[in-house]
Short mmCIF file of C-alpha atoms in Angstrom, two decimals:
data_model
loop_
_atom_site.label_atom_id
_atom_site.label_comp_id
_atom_site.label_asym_id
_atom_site.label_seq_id
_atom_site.Cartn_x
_atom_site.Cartn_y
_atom_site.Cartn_z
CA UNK A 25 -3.99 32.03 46.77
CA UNK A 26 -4.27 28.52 48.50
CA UNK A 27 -2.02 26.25 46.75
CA UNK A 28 -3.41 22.43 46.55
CA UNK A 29 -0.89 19.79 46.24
CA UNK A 30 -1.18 15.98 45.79
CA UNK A 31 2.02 14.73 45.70
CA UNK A 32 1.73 11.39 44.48
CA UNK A 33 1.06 12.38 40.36
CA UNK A 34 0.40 8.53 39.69
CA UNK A 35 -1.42 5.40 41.82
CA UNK A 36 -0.81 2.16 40.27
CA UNK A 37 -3.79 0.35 41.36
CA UNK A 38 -5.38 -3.13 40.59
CA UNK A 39 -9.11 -3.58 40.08
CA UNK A 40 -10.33 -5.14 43.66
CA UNK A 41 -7.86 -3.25 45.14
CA UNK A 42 -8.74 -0.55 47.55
CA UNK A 43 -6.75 2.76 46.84
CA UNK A 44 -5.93 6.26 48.58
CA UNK A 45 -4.62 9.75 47.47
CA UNK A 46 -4.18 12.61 49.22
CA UNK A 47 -4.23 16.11 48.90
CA UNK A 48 -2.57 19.22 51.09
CA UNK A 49 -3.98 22.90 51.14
CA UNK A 50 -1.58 25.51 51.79
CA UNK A 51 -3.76 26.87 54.82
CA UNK A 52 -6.88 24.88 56.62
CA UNK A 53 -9.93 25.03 54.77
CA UNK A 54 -12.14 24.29 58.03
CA UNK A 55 -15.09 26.40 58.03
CA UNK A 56 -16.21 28.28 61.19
CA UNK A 57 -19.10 26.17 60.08
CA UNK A 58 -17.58 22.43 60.40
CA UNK A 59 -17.27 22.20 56.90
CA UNK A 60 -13.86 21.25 55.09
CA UNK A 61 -14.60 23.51 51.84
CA UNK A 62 -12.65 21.06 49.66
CA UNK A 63 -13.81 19.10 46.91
CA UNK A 64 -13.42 15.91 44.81
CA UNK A 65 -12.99 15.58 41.10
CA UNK A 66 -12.62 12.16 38.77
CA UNK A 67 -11.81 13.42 35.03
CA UNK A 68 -11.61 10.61 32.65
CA UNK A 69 -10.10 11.18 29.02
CA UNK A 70 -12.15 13.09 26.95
CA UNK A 71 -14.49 14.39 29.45
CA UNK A 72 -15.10 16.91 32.06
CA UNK A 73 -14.37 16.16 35.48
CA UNK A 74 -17.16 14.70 37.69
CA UNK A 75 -17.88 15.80 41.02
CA UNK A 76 -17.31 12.72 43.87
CA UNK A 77 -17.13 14.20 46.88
CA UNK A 78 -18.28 18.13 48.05
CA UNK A 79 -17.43 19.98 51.26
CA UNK A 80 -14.64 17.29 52.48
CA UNK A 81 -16.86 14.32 53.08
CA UNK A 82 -20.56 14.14 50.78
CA UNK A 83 -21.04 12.02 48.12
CA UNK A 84 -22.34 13.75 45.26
CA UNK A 85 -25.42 12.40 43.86
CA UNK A 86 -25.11 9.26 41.88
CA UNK A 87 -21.66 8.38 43.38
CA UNK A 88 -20.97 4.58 44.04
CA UNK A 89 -20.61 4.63 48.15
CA UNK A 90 -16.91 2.87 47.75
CA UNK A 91 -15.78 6.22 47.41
CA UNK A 92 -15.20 8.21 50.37
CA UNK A 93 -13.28 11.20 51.60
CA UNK A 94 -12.19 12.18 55.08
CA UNK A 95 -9.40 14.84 56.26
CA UNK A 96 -9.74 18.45 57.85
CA UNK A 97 -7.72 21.60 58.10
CA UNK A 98 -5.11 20.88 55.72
CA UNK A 99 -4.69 17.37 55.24
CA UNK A 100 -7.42 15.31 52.82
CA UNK A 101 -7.84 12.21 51.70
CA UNK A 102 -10.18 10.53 48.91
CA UNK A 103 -10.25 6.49 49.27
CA UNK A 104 -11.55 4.25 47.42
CA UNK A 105 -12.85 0.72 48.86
CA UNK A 106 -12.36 -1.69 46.12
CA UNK A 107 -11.31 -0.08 42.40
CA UNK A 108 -13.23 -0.44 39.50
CA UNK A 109 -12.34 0.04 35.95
CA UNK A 110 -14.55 2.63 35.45
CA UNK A 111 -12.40 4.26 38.30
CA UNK A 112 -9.22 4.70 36.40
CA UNK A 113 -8.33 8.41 35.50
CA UNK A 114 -7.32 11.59 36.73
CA UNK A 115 -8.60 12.74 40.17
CA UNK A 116 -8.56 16.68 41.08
CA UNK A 117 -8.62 18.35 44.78
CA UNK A 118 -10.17 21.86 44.33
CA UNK A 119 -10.92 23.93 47.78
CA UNK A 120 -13.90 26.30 47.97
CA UNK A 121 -13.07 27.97 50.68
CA UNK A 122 -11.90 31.55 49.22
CA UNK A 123 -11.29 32.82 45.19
CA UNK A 124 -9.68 32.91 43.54
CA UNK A 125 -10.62 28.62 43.58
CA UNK A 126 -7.11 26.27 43.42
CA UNK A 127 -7.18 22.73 42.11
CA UNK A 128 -4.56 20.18 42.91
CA UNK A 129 -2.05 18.97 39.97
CA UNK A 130 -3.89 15.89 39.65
CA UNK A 131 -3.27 12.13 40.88
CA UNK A 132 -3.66 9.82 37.78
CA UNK A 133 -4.78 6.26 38.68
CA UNK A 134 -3.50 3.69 36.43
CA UNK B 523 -31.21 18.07 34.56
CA UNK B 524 -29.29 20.76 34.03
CA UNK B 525 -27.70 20.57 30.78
CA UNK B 526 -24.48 23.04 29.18
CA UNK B 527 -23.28 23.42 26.15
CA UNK B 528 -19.97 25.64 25.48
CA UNK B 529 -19.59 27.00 21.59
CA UNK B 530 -17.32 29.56 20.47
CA UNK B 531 -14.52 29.55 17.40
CA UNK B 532 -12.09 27.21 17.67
CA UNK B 533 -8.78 29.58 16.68
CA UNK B 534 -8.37 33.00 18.08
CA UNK B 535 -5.35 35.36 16.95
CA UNK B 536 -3.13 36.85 19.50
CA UNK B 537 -3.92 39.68 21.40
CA UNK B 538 -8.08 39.81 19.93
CA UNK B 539 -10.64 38.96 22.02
CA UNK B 540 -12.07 34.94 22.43
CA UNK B 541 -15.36 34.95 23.04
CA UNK B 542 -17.80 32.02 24.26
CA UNK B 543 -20.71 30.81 24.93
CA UNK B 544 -22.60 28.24 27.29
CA UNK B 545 -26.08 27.43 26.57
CA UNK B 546 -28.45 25.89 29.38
CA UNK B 547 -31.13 23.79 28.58
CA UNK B 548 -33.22 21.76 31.47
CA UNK B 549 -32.99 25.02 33.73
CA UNK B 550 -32.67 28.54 34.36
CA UNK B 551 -30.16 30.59 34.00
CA UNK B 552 -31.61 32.84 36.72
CA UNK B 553 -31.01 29.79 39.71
CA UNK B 554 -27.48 29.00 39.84
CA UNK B 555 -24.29 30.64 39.70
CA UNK B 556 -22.44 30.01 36.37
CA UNK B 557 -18.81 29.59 36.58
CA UNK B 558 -15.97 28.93 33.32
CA UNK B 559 -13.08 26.49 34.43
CA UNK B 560 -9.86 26.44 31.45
CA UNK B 561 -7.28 23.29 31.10
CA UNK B 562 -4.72 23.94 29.22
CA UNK B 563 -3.52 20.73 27.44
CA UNK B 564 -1.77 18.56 29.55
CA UNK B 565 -1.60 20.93 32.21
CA UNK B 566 -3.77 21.92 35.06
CA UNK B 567 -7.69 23.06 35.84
CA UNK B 568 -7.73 26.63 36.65
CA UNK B 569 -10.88 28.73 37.86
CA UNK B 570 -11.82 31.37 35.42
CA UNK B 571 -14.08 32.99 37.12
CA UNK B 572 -18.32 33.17 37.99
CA UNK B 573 -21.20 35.44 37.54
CA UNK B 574 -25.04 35.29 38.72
CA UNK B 575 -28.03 37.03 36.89
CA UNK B 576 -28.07 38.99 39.47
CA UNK B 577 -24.95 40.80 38.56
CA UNK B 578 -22.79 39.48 41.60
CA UNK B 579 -19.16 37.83 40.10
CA UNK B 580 -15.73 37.44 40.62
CA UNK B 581 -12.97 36.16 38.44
CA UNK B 582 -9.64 35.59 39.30
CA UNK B 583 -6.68 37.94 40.23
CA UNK B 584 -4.76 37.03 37.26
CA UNK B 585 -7.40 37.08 34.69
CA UNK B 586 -9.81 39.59 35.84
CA UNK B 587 -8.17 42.39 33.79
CA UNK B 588 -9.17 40.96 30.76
CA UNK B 589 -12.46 38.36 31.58
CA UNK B 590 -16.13 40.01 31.06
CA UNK B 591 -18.88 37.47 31.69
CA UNK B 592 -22.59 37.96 31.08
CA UNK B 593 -25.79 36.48 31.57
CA UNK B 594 -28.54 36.23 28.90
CA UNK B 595 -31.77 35.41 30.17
CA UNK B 596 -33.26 35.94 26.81
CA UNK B 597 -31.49 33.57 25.53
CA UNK B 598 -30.81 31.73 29.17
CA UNK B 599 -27.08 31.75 28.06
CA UNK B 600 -24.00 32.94 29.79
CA UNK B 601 -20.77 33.72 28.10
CA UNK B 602 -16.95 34.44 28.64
CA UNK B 603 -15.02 37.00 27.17
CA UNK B 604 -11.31 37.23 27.35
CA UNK B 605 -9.21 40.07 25.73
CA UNK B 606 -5.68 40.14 24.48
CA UNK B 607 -5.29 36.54 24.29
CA UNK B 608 -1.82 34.75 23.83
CA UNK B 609 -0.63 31.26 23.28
CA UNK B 610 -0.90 30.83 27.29
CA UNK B 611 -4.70 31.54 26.57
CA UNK B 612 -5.04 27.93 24.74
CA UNK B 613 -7.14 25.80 26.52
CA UNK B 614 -9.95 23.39 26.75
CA UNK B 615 -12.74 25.58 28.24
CA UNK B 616 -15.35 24.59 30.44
CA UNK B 617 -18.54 25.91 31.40
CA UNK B 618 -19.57 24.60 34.74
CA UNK B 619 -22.60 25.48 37.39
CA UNK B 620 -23.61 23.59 40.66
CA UNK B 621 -26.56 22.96 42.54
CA UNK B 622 -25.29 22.24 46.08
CA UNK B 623 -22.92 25.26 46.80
CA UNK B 624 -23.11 28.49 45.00
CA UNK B 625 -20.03 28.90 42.78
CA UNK B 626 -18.79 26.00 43.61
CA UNK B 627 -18.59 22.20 43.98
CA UNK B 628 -19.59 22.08 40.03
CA UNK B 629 -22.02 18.76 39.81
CA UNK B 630 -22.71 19.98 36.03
CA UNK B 631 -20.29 20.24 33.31
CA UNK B 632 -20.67 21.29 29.69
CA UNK B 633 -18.12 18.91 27.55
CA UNK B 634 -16.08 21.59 26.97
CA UNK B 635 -14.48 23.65 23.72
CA UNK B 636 -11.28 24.05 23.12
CA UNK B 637 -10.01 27.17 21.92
CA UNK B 638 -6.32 27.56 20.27
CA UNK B 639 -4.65 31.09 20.07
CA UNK B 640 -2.41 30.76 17.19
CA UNK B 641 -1.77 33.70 14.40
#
């Protein structure tokens, strides 16, 4: 299995603020296809987690454009241009590139 | 817009069988693949599994033993079965399907149900 970590469980952040986590696949999840097959998850209490970002870089539809993510191979990273409150939470790495699919442990932003 | 909705009881007794449910409304069942996600509290997401009305699924390595999952296009429903549940089986369970990538990067989410195995 591909193991996800993001090491950093908690980001203190203030609102204004831009803010970064990162995430680490166990092997590269570059596609023959150009395509990082990793995805980007914001789960706020109570709820299910919302997709941000698909296949490494695309903003899902309806995303606010301060969030971006950028990485290949192994190494990913989800920014964030200026926080929000509406941004505070728990955000989730989960590749796509082979099943059985891994999430990360989780970076909650505080 | 795709809507979900997970049901299913809320306590299950070690080692029967927990059985859900995840209805779609603003769709068909018969586009997407329809995948089941599980958080247990506190702890982290982990992929169930998928299955398309077609009859093509996978589930994972660990759970594939005991996960069934079906597709009702009578009812345009899919559901989750998991045998011989234990404690480890509690979980908030999530129905999940996307429209982008097949089986994955899940734009739609049901809320959720949680399921407790507890005697």
């Amino acid at each position: 299995d591909i193991v996800m970590t993001q090491s950093s469980l908690y980001l203190a952040v203030t609102p204004g603020e831009p803010a970064s986590i990162s995430c680490k696949s166990s092997q590269s999840l570059l596609h023959s296809n150009g395509y990082n097959y990793v995805d980007w998850f914001l789960q706020r209490p109570g709820q299910p987690p919302q997709l941000l970002i698909y296949l490494g870089s695309h903003r899902a539809s309806g995303v606010p454009d301060r969030f971006s993510g950028s990485g290949s191979g192994t190494d990913f990273t989800l920014k964030i241009s200026s926080v929000e409150s509406e941004d505070f939470g728990v955000y989730f790495c989960m590749q796509i590139l082979q099943t059985p699919l891994t999430f990360g442990g989780g970076t909650k932003v505080e | 817009q795709v809507q979900l909705q997970e049901s299913g009881p809320g306590l299950v007794k070690p080692s029967e069988t927990l059985s859900l449910t995840c209805s779609v409304s603003g769709g068909s069942v018969r586009t997407f693949y329809w995948s089941w996600i599980r958080q247990p509290p506190g702890k982290d997401l982990e992929w169930i599994g998928y299955i398309h009305y077609s009859g093509s699924t996978d589930s994972s390595p660990s759970l594939k033993s005991r996960v069934n999952m079906l597709v009702d296009t009578s009812k345009n429903q899919v559901s989750l079965r998991l045998s011989s549940v234990t404690a480890a089986d509690t979980a908030m369970y999530y129905c999940a399907t996307s429209a982008i990538v097949p089986a994955a990067s899940f734009d739609y989410w049901g809320r959720g149900t949680l399921v407790s195995v507890s005697s």
